[in-house]
Amino acid sequence: MSNPAPSPSTVSGEAVDVSPLLPFLLTARQGEAARALLSYVASLPLPGSDPQLLAAVVTIRAARGGTGNLTGADLAALRLTGPREAVQALRGLGWQIGDGIFDSDPAAPPVPVTVPELARETDHPLPLGKHVRSRVSGWTTRALSAKPVKKLPPAARLAGLFTAAHSTATLLGRFPADLPEACRSALPDLLAKGFLAEISETTFQLAPAVGHLAGMRPPTDEEKALRRPAPAWAGPLFAFDADAWERWKTAATPALQRHVESVERCTRCAPAVERVAEGFMLPTRNTFVPRKVKIAYGQWKDEHPDRGPQAAEFTVAFRAEHGHGPSFRQLGNGLGWTLPRPVLGFAVSRLVANEWLTKTREVPWTLRPGTAAQQQGITLPTARKPAAPVPARA
């Protein structure tokens, strides 16, 4: 399968050839899976980069069926600062890892590592096909062993995974909102070692030497032809057009323009402009909900009896920090609801229908407490203080 060569880009006012030296390792869909893997790892309550890096390797190996094999040599190759502490942190999540993992003898048999959450048959956090899992696993290994990063500390190598996965075909990328803070602090190391060519506060450029690791290249014509058509309920596809996006914003009401601006300029979310445009411009999706989605929601609902108050309280805290409401996915991630997108969308729609949440028609990023939440004292802070009474004339 041929890979499209990226065009030269302009960095700091100079034309720069950003063509990767090797063919891309991941297709567009496999890149999506790599980013899903990293988001899942970032969402785990782990104490630092050591267990996060180990979790990334274990997770992709156990993504299908919940159990993956790891050897002591694999663990040693990660060069963790505290391997035993990292393993113990994963055990604290309920992951089952035998002590054989500490045997660094190359002849030692692999140790099965079980991740209960990845063994579920429904609501799987990483529903990857066999081929996709294998390719992302190989990409992870190649990225961690790349010459510029293989001798760097765990935080820098984990940052290498995040930046590579979020790099476009022109090797330009935007730091994701869930990039761990330790990884952000390690970015200068990636720049110094030549893994990154340039960094700013919110964006970066991958070096051509590792450009083949980029995970956000567009699909080739061959890949498009092989893709299965989206189900009817999935809604239309979106192709970003910068000029069309500017025209849309110009035609919007002043209030809507201010809301769009608050989302676009949110330093906490740091969203890609394509994602913001899609949220506002894409027509409302078909409201048909498949039976399997309703069944999955019913099972999840019974396990989350306090979902209404929790969701409402989250929107209040989120707005205080971001200046706008959360998206459906931000709400789900913030509350640890690892639901497939259709099930999450239906869950939020039920919270709105039951008045725990409300939103401004179909405008995205407007979720806030609804009537039921307000009756329990869950409300947004008053925007303005009451005006002082005018003193009566003598």
Short mmCIF file of C-alpha atoms in Angstrom, two decimals:
data_model
loop_
_atom_site.label_atom_id
_atom_site.label_comp_id
_atom_site.label_asym_id
_atom_site.label_seq_id
_atom_site.Cartn_x
_atom_site.Cartn_y
_atom_site.Cartn_z
CA MET A 1 0.00 0.00 0.00
CA SER A 2 1.47 3.34 -1.02
CA ASN A 3 1.69 6.23 1.42
CA PRO A 4 1.17 9.84 0.38
CA ALA A 5 4.25 12.00 0.81
CA PRO A 6 3.66 15.10 2.91
CA SER A 7 4.26 18.45 1.28
CA PRO A 8 6.89 20.90 2.57
CA SER A 9 5.75 23.03 5.48
CA THR A 10 6.64 26.48 6.70
CA VAL A 11 8.11 26.78 10.19
CA SER A 12 9.36 30.08 11.59
CA GLY A 13 8.96 31.66 8.16
CA GLU A 14 11.29 29.24 6.33
CA ALA A 15 10.36 26.43 3.97
CA VAL A 16 11.16 23.12 5.61
CA ASP A 17 11.06 19.68 4.01
CA VAL A 18 9.08 17.54 6.44
CA SER A 19 8.89 14.40 4.29
CA PRO A 20 9.45 11.39 6.55
CA LEU A 21 12.49 9.29 5.72
CA LEU A 22 10.52 6.04 5.95
CA PRO A 23 6.93 5.05 5.00
CA PHE A 24 4.25 5.72 7.60
CA LEU A 25 3.75 2.83 10.02
CA LEU A 26 0.08 3.52 10.76
CA THR A 27 -2.96 4.02 8.58
CA ALA A 28 -5.42 6.76 9.50
CA ARG A 29 -7.63 4.29 11.39
CA GLN A 30 -4.70 2.72 13.20
CA GLY A 31 -3.60 6.22 14.23
CA GLU A 32 -7.02 6.75 15.78
CA ALA A 33 -6.51 3.52 17.74
CA ALA A 34 -3.08 4.68 18.94
CA ARG A 35 -4.58 7.92 20.26
CA ALA A 36 -7.40 5.99 21.93
CA LEU A 37 -4.78 3.81 23.64
CA LEU A 38 -2.92 6.84 25.00
CA SER A 39 -6.11 8.57 26.15
CA TYR A 40 -7.10 5.40 28.00
CA VAL A 41 -3.71 5.23 29.72
CA ALA A 42 -3.85 8.94 30.61
CA SER A 43 -7.26 8.42 32.24
CA LEU A 44 -5.95 5.75 34.62
CA PRO A 45 -5.29 6.89 38.22
CA LEU A 46 -1.55 6.18 38.14
CA PRO A 47 1.11 8.03 40.17
CA GLY A 48 3.64 8.86 37.45
CA SER A 49 5.32 8.20 34.11
CA ASP A 50 6.81 4.82 35.08
CA PRO A 51 3.47 3.04 35.60
CA GLN A 52 1.88 5.00 32.71
CA LEU A 53 4.54 3.82 30.26
CA LEU A 54 4.23 0.25 31.50
CA ALA A 55 0.44 0.52 31.27
CA ALA A 56 0.67 1.61 27.62
CA VAL A 57 2.70 -1.47 26.72
CA VAL A 58 0.51 -3.85 28.74
CA THR A 59 -2.77 -2.34 27.53
CA ILE A 60 -2.08 -2.71 23.82
CA ARG A 61 -1.01 -6.31 24.33
CA ALA A 62 -4.10 -7.12 26.40
CA ALA A 63 -6.55 -5.06 24.33
CA ARG A 64 -8.19 -8.16 22.85
CA GLY A 65 -9.41 -10.59 25.49
CA GLY A 66 -7.97 -8.79 28.50
CA THR A 67 -4.72 -10.78 28.80
CA GLY A 68 -1.35 -10.11 27.22
CA ASN A 69 2.08 -11.63 27.63
CA LEU A 70 5.06 -9.71 28.95
CA THR A 71 8.55 -10.98 29.74
CA GLY A 72 11.07 -9.80 32.27
CA ALA A 73 13.23 -8.71 29.33
CA ASP A 74 10.34 -6.55 28.07
CA LEU A 75 10.11 -4.89 31.47
CA ALA A 76 13.86 -4.33 31.64
CA ALA A 77 13.84 -2.83 28.12
CA LEU A 78 11.49 -0.09 29.33
CA ARG A 79 14.27 1.15 31.63
CA LEU A 80 11.84 2.30 34.29
CA THR A 81 13.17 4.23 37.27
CA GLY A 82 11.26 1.97 39.67
CA PRO A 83 9.96 -1.15 37.89
CA ARG A 84 8.67 -2.82 41.06
CA GLU A 85 6.80 0.32 42.10
CA ALA A 86 5.33 0.59 38.60
CA VAL A 87 4.10 -3.01 38.68
CA GLN A 88 2.64 -2.47 42.13
CA ALA A 89 0.76 0.61 40.89
CA LEU A 90 -0.88 -1.47 38.15
CA ARG A 91 -1.72 -4.18 40.66
CA GLY A 92 -3.43 -1.46 42.66
CA LEU A 93 -5.85 -1.06 39.73
CA GLY A 94 -6.72 -4.75 39.93
CA TRP A 95 -4.36 -5.80 37.11
CA GLN A 96 -3.04 -9.31 37.67
CA ILE A 97 0.75 -9.51 37.21
CA GLY A 98 2.84 -12.40 38.54
CA ASP A 99 6.27 -11.95 40.16
CA GLY A 100 7.82 -13.76 37.19
CA ILE A 101 7.79 -10.37 35.47
CA PHE A 102 10.92 -9.46 37.44
CA ASP A 103 12.94 -12.36 35.96
CA SER A 104 15.18 -10.72 33.37
CA ASP A 105 16.56 -14.03 32.05
CA PRO A 106 15.96 -14.00 28.25
CA ALA A 107 15.01 -17.69 28.46
CA ALA A 108 12.32 -17.06 31.10
CA PRO A 109 8.76 -17.78 29.88
CA PRO A 110 6.36 -14.88 29.23
CA VAL A 111 4.18 -13.79 32.11
CA PRO A 112 0.44 -13.38 31.40
CA VAL A 113 -0.87 -9.97 32.50
CA THR A 114 -4.65 -9.68 32.94
CA VAL A 115 -6.51 -6.37 32.76
CA PRO A 116 -10.11 -7.09 33.90
CA GLU A 117 -11.59 -4.01 32.23
CA LEU A 118 -10.24 -5.14 28.85
CA ALA A 119 -11.85 -8.56 29.22
CA ARG A 120 -15.40 -7.15 29.09
CA GLU A 121 -17.57 -8.19 26.17
CA THR A 122 -19.67 -5.01 26.34
CA ASP A 123 -18.63 -1.37 26.85
CA HIS A 124 -15.05 -2.26 25.98
CA PRO A 125 -12.81 0.82 26.37
CA LEU A 126 -10.61 -0.19 23.40
CA PRO A 127 -12.63 -2.18 20.84
CA LEU A 128 -9.73 -2.93 18.47
CA GLY A 129 -9.63 -5.50 15.70
CA LYS A 130 -6.83 -8.08 15.66
CA HIS A 131 -4.88 -6.41 12.84
CA VAL A 132 -5.24 -2.92 14.29
CA ARG A 133 -4.09 -4.09 17.72
CA SER A 134 -1.06 -5.78 16.22
CA ARG A 135 -0.07 -2.72 14.16
CA VAL A 136 -0.45 -0.32 17.08
CA SER A 137 1.55 -2.67 19.30
CA GLY A 138 4.34 -2.71 16.72
CA TRP A 139 4.18 1.07 16.39
CA THR A 140 4.51 1.43 20.18
CA THR A 141 7.61 -0.75 20.21
CA ARG A 142 9.19 1.11 17.29
CA ALA A 143 8.41 4.52 18.78
CA LEU A 144 9.88 3.65 22.19
CA SER A 145 13.04 2.24 20.61
CA ALA A 146 13.58 5.14 18.18
CA LYS A 147 17.18 6.34 18.43
CA PRO A 148 16.39 9.88 19.65
CA VAL A 149 14.36 8.67 22.63
CA LYS A 150 15.41 5.14 23.58
CA LYS A 151 17.84 6.36 26.27
CA LEU A 152 15.63 9.12 27.62
CA PRO A 153 13.66 8.86 30.91
CA PRO A 154 10.18 7.29 30.87
CA ALA A 155 8.37 10.65 30.83
CA ALA A 156 10.17 11.70 27.64
CA ARG A 157 9.52 8.38 25.89
CA LEU A 158 5.85 8.53 26.86
CA ALA A 159 5.78 12.10 25.50
CA GLY A 160 7.27 10.71 22.30
CA LEU A 161 4.29 8.36 21.95
CA PHE A 162 1.81 11.19 22.50
CA THR A 163 3.44 13.62 20.07
CA ALA A 164 3.91 10.99 17.37
CA ALA A 165 0.31 9.81 17.64
CA HIS A 166 -0.97 13.41 17.39
CA SER A 167 1.27 14.42 14.47
CA THR A 168 -0.26 15.05 11.04
CA ALA A 169 1.09 13.97 7.66
CA THR A 170 3.00 17.28 7.48
CA LEU A 171 4.53 16.37 10.86
CA LEU A 172 2.74 19.24 12.59
CA GLY A 173 0.69 18.55 15.69
CA ARG A 174 -1.14 20.07 18.62
CA PHE A 175 -0.51 18.87 22.16
CA PRO A 176 -3.56 16.91 23.36
CA ALA A 177 -5.44 18.06 26.43
CA ASP A 178 -4.70 14.76 28.22
CA LEU A 179 -0.91 14.96 27.79
CA PRO A 180 0.45 14.14 31.27
CA GLU A 181 2.21 17.04 32.98
CA ALA A 182 5.43 15.04 33.40
CA CYS A 183 5.46 14.50 29.63
CA ARG A 184 4.98 18.21 29.01
CA SER A 185 7.98 18.94 31.22
CA ALA A 186 10.04 16.45 29.20
CA LEU A 187 9.36 18.08 25.81
CA PRO A 188 12.67 20.00 25.81
CA ASP A 189 14.44 16.61 25.94
CA LEU A 190 12.63 15.51 22.78
CA LEU A 191 13.64 18.75 21.10
CA ALA A 192 17.27 18.45 22.19
CA LYS A 193 17.54 14.83 20.99
CA GLY A 194 15.96 15.52 17.61
CA PHE A 195 12.66 13.70 18.07
CA LEU A 196 10.85 17.04 17.74
CA ALA A 197 11.97 19.75 15.33
CA GLU A 198 10.15 22.62 17.01
CA ILE A 199 7.75 23.25 19.90
CA SER A 200 5.54 26.11 21.03
CA GLU A 201 3.05 26.48 23.86
CA THR A 202 0.36 24.46 22.09
CA THR A 203 1.91 22.99 18.93
CA PHE A 204 4.93 21.02 17.77
CA GLN A 205 6.64 19.62 14.71
CA LEU A 206 7.87 16.04 14.52
CA ALA A 207 11.39 15.60 13.13
CA PRO A 208 11.52 13.99 9.64
CA ALA A 209 13.79 11.23 11.02
CA VAL A 210 10.83 9.90 13.03
CA GLY A 211 8.08 11.18 10.73
CA HIS A 212 7.10 7.62 9.84
CA LEU A 213 5.63 7.36 13.36
CA ALA A 214 3.03 10.09 12.70
CA GLY A 215 -0.47 8.91 13.49
CA MET A 216 -2.71 11.53 11.87
CA ARG A 217 -2.04 11.21 8.15
CA PRO A 218 -5.04 11.24 5.82
CA PRO A 219 -6.20 7.92 4.35
CA THR A 220 -5.06 6.99 0.86
CA ASP A 221 -7.60 6.39 -1.93
CA GLU A 222 -7.01 2.66 -1.48
CA GLU A 223 -7.76 2.86 2.24
CA LYS A 224 -10.91 4.88 1.60
CA ALA A 225 -12.12 2.23 -0.83
CA LEU A 226 -11.57 -0.51 1.76
CA ARG A 227 -13.45 1.28 4.53
CA ARG A 228 -16.86 -0.04 5.44
CA PRO A 229 -19.67 2.46 4.99
CA ALA A 230 -20.73 4.16 8.22
CA PRO A 231 -24.05 2.98 9.71
CA ALA A 232 -27.04 5.22 9.05
CA TRP A 233 -27.18 6.45 12.64
CA ALA A 234 -23.54 7.55 12.59
CA GLY A 235 -24.39 10.75 10.70
CA PRO A 236 -22.56 12.49 7.83
CA LEU A 237 -18.80 12.78 7.47
CA PHE A 238 -17.17 16.17 7.92
CA ALA A 239 -14.52 17.72 5.69
CA PHE A 240 -12.98 20.82 7.22
CA ASP A 241 -12.82 23.96 5.05
CA ALA A 242 -11.17 26.97 6.71
CA ASP A 243 -12.96 29.52 4.49
CA ALA A 244 -16.36 27.90 5.08
CA TRP A 245 -15.68 27.90 8.83
CA GLU A 246 -14.90 31.64 8.80
CA ARG A 247 -18.06 32.36 6.80
CA TRP A 248 -20.11 30.32 9.26
CA LYS A 249 -18.75 32.28 12.22
CA THR A 250 -19.33 35.61 10.48
CA ALA A 251 -22.99 34.71 9.89
CA ALA A 252 -23.55 33.60 13.50
CA THR A 253 -25.22 35.79 16.13
CA PRO A 254 -22.94 37.80 18.45
CA ALA A 255 -23.82 35.53 21.38
CA LEU A 256 -22.97 32.41 19.38
CA GLN A 257 -19.74 34.01 18.15
CA ARG A 258 -18.69 34.67 21.75
CA HIS A 259 -19.44 31.06 22.66
CA VAL A 260 -17.45 29.74 19.69
CA GLU A 261 -14.55 31.98 20.65
CA SER A 262 -14.59 30.69 24.24
CA VAL A 263 -14.25 27.14 22.93
CA GLU A 264 -11.64 27.91 20.27
CA ARG A 265 -9.45 29.85 22.69
CA CYS A 266 -9.82 27.53 25.68
CA THR A 267 -6.29 26.93 26.92
CA ARG A 268 -7.41 23.96 29.00
CA CYS A 269 -9.01 22.07 26.10
CA ALA A 270 -6.64 23.36 23.37
CA PRO A 271 -8.99 21.89 20.73
CA ALA A 272 -8.03 21.46 17.09
CA VAL A 273 -9.88 23.99 14.93
CA GLU A 274 -11.19 21.11 12.78
CA ARG A 275 -12.82 19.55 15.86
CA VAL A 276 -14.46 22.83 16.88
CA ALA A 277 -15.74 23.47 13.36
CA GLU A 278 -17.16 19.96 13.12
CA GLY A 279 -19.00 20.36 16.42
CA PHE A 280 -20.72 23.56 15.35
CA MET A 281 -21.19 23.06 11.60
CA LEU A 282 -22.17 19.41 11.31
CA PRO A 283 -25.96 18.96 11.13
CA THR A 284 -27.72 17.16 13.98
CA ARG A 285 -27.38 13.42 13.61
CA ASN A 286 -30.26 11.05 13.08
CA THR A 287 -32.06 10.44 16.39
CA PHE A 288 -32.57 6.73 15.72
CA VAL A 289 -31.03 4.69 18.53
CA PRO A 290 -30.31 0.99 17.85
CA ARG A 291 -31.70 -1.53 20.32
CA LYS A 292 -28.21 -2.72 21.29
CA VAL A 293 -27.35 0.83 22.35
CA LYS A 294 -30.43 1.02 24.56
CA ILE A 295 -29.61 -2.36 26.11
CA ALA A 296 -26.02 -1.32 26.85
CA TYR A 297 -27.28 1.95 28.34
CA GLY A 298 -29.77 0.10 30.56
CA GLN A 299 -27.03 -2.11 31.98
CA TRP A 300 -24.75 0.87 32.58
CA LYS A 301 -27.55 2.96 34.12
CA ASP A 302 -28.21 0.40 36.83
CA GLU A 303 -24.56 0.64 37.88
CA HIS A 304 -24.63 4.48 38.06
CA PRO A 305 -27.64 5.53 40.16
CA ASP A 306 -26.09 8.94 40.96
CA ARG A 307 -25.31 9.80 37.33
CA GLY A 308 -27.66 12.82 37.30
CA PRO A 309 -26.22 14.82 40.22
CA GLN A 310 -22.67 13.79 39.30
CA ALA A 311 -23.08 15.02 35.73
CA ALA A 312 -24.63 18.32 36.82
CA GLU A 313 -21.91 18.98 39.39
CA PHE A 314 -19.25 18.18 36.81
CA THR A 315 -20.62 20.77 34.38
CA VAL A 316 -20.46 23.44 37.10
CA ALA A 317 -16.81 22.64 37.89
CA PHE A 318 -15.91 22.34 34.21
CA ARG A 319 -17.43 25.73 33.34
CA ALA A 320 -15.58 27.39 36.21
CA GLU A 321 -12.29 26.09 34.81
CA HIS A 322 -12.90 26.34 31.05
CA GLY A 323 -15.42 29.15 30.58
CA HIS A 324 -17.76 26.89 28.57
CA GLY A 325 -19.62 23.64 29.03
CA PRO A 326 -18.11 20.20 28.36
CA SER A 327 -18.66 18.18 25.23
CA PHE A 328 -20.37 14.82 25.62
CA ARG A 329 -16.99 13.08 25.48
CA GLN A 330 -15.39 15.47 27.97
CA LEU A 331 -18.29 14.82 30.35
CA GLY A 332 -17.87 11.06 29.97
CA ASN A 333 -14.09 11.13 30.36
CA GLY A 334 -14.29 13.48 33.33
CA LEU A 335 -16.63 11.15 35.18
CA GLY A 336 -14.81 7.96 34.16
CA TRP A 337 -17.70 6.74 31.99
CA THR A 338 -15.87 4.50 29.54
CA LEU A 339 -18.79 4.15 27.13
CA PRO A 340 -18.81 3.73 23.35
CA ARG A 341 -19.75 6.96 21.60
CA PRO A 342 -23.35 5.95 20.69
CA VAL A 343 -24.07 4.77 24.25
CA LEU A 344 -22.55 7.92 25.77
CA GLY A 345 -24.61 10.11 23.44
CA PHE A 346 -27.79 8.30 24.45
CA ALA A 347 -26.85 8.53 28.15
CA VAL A 348 -26.41 12.30 27.93
CA SER A 349 -29.65 12.66 25.98
CA ARG A 350 -31.47 10.85 28.82
CA LEU A 351 -29.88 13.18 31.40
CA VAL A 352 -31.19 16.12 29.38
CA ALA A 353 -34.63 14.54 29.01
CA ASN A 354 -34.79 13.95 32.77
CA GLU A 355 -33.70 17.56 33.37
CA TRP A 356 -30.50 16.78 35.22
CA LEU A 357 -28.74 18.61 32.40
CA THR A 358 -29.81 21.20 29.89
CA LYS A 359 -28.19 22.68 26.80
CA THR A 360 -28.82 25.39 24.23
CA ARG A 361 -30.69 23.53 21.51
CA GLU A 362 -28.10 21.64 19.44
CA VAL A 363 -25.24 24.05 20.18
CA PRO A 364 -22.19 22.04 21.39
CA TRP A 365 -20.27 22.74 24.58
CA THR A 366 -23.34 24.20 26.33
CA LEU A 367 -24.14 21.48 28.88
CA ARG A 368 -25.11 22.85 32.31
CA PRO A 369 -27.34 21.89 35.27
CA GLY A 370 -31.00 21.36 34.42
CA THR A 371 -34.14 21.96 36.47
CA ALA A 372 -33.85 18.73 38.51
CA ALA A 373 -30.26 19.60 39.46
CA GLN A 374 -31.15 23.19 40.31
CA GLN A 375 -33.86 21.93 42.68
CA GLN A 376 -31.09 20.13 44.57
CA GLY A 377 -28.95 23.25 44.75
CA ILE A 378 -26.62 22.36 41.86
CA THR A 379 -26.48 25.63 39.92
CA LEU A 380 -24.04 27.79 38.03
CA PRO A 381 -22.61 30.76 39.94
CA THR A 382 -24.63 33.93 39.48
CA ALA A 383 -23.21 35.78 36.52
CA ARG A 384 -23.85 39.20 38.01
CA LYS A 385 -24.36 40.47 41.50
CA PRO A 386 -27.72 42.12 42.21
CA ALA A 387 -27.61 45.85 41.69
CA ALA A 388 -27.38 47.91 44.85
CA PRO A 389 -30.70 49.49 45.84
CA VAL A 390 -31.13 53.12 44.90
CA PRO A 391 -31.45 55.23 48.06
CA ALA A 392 -34.81 56.92 48.47
CA ARG A 393 -34.94 60.68 48.02
CA ALA A 394 -35.37 62.73 51.12
#
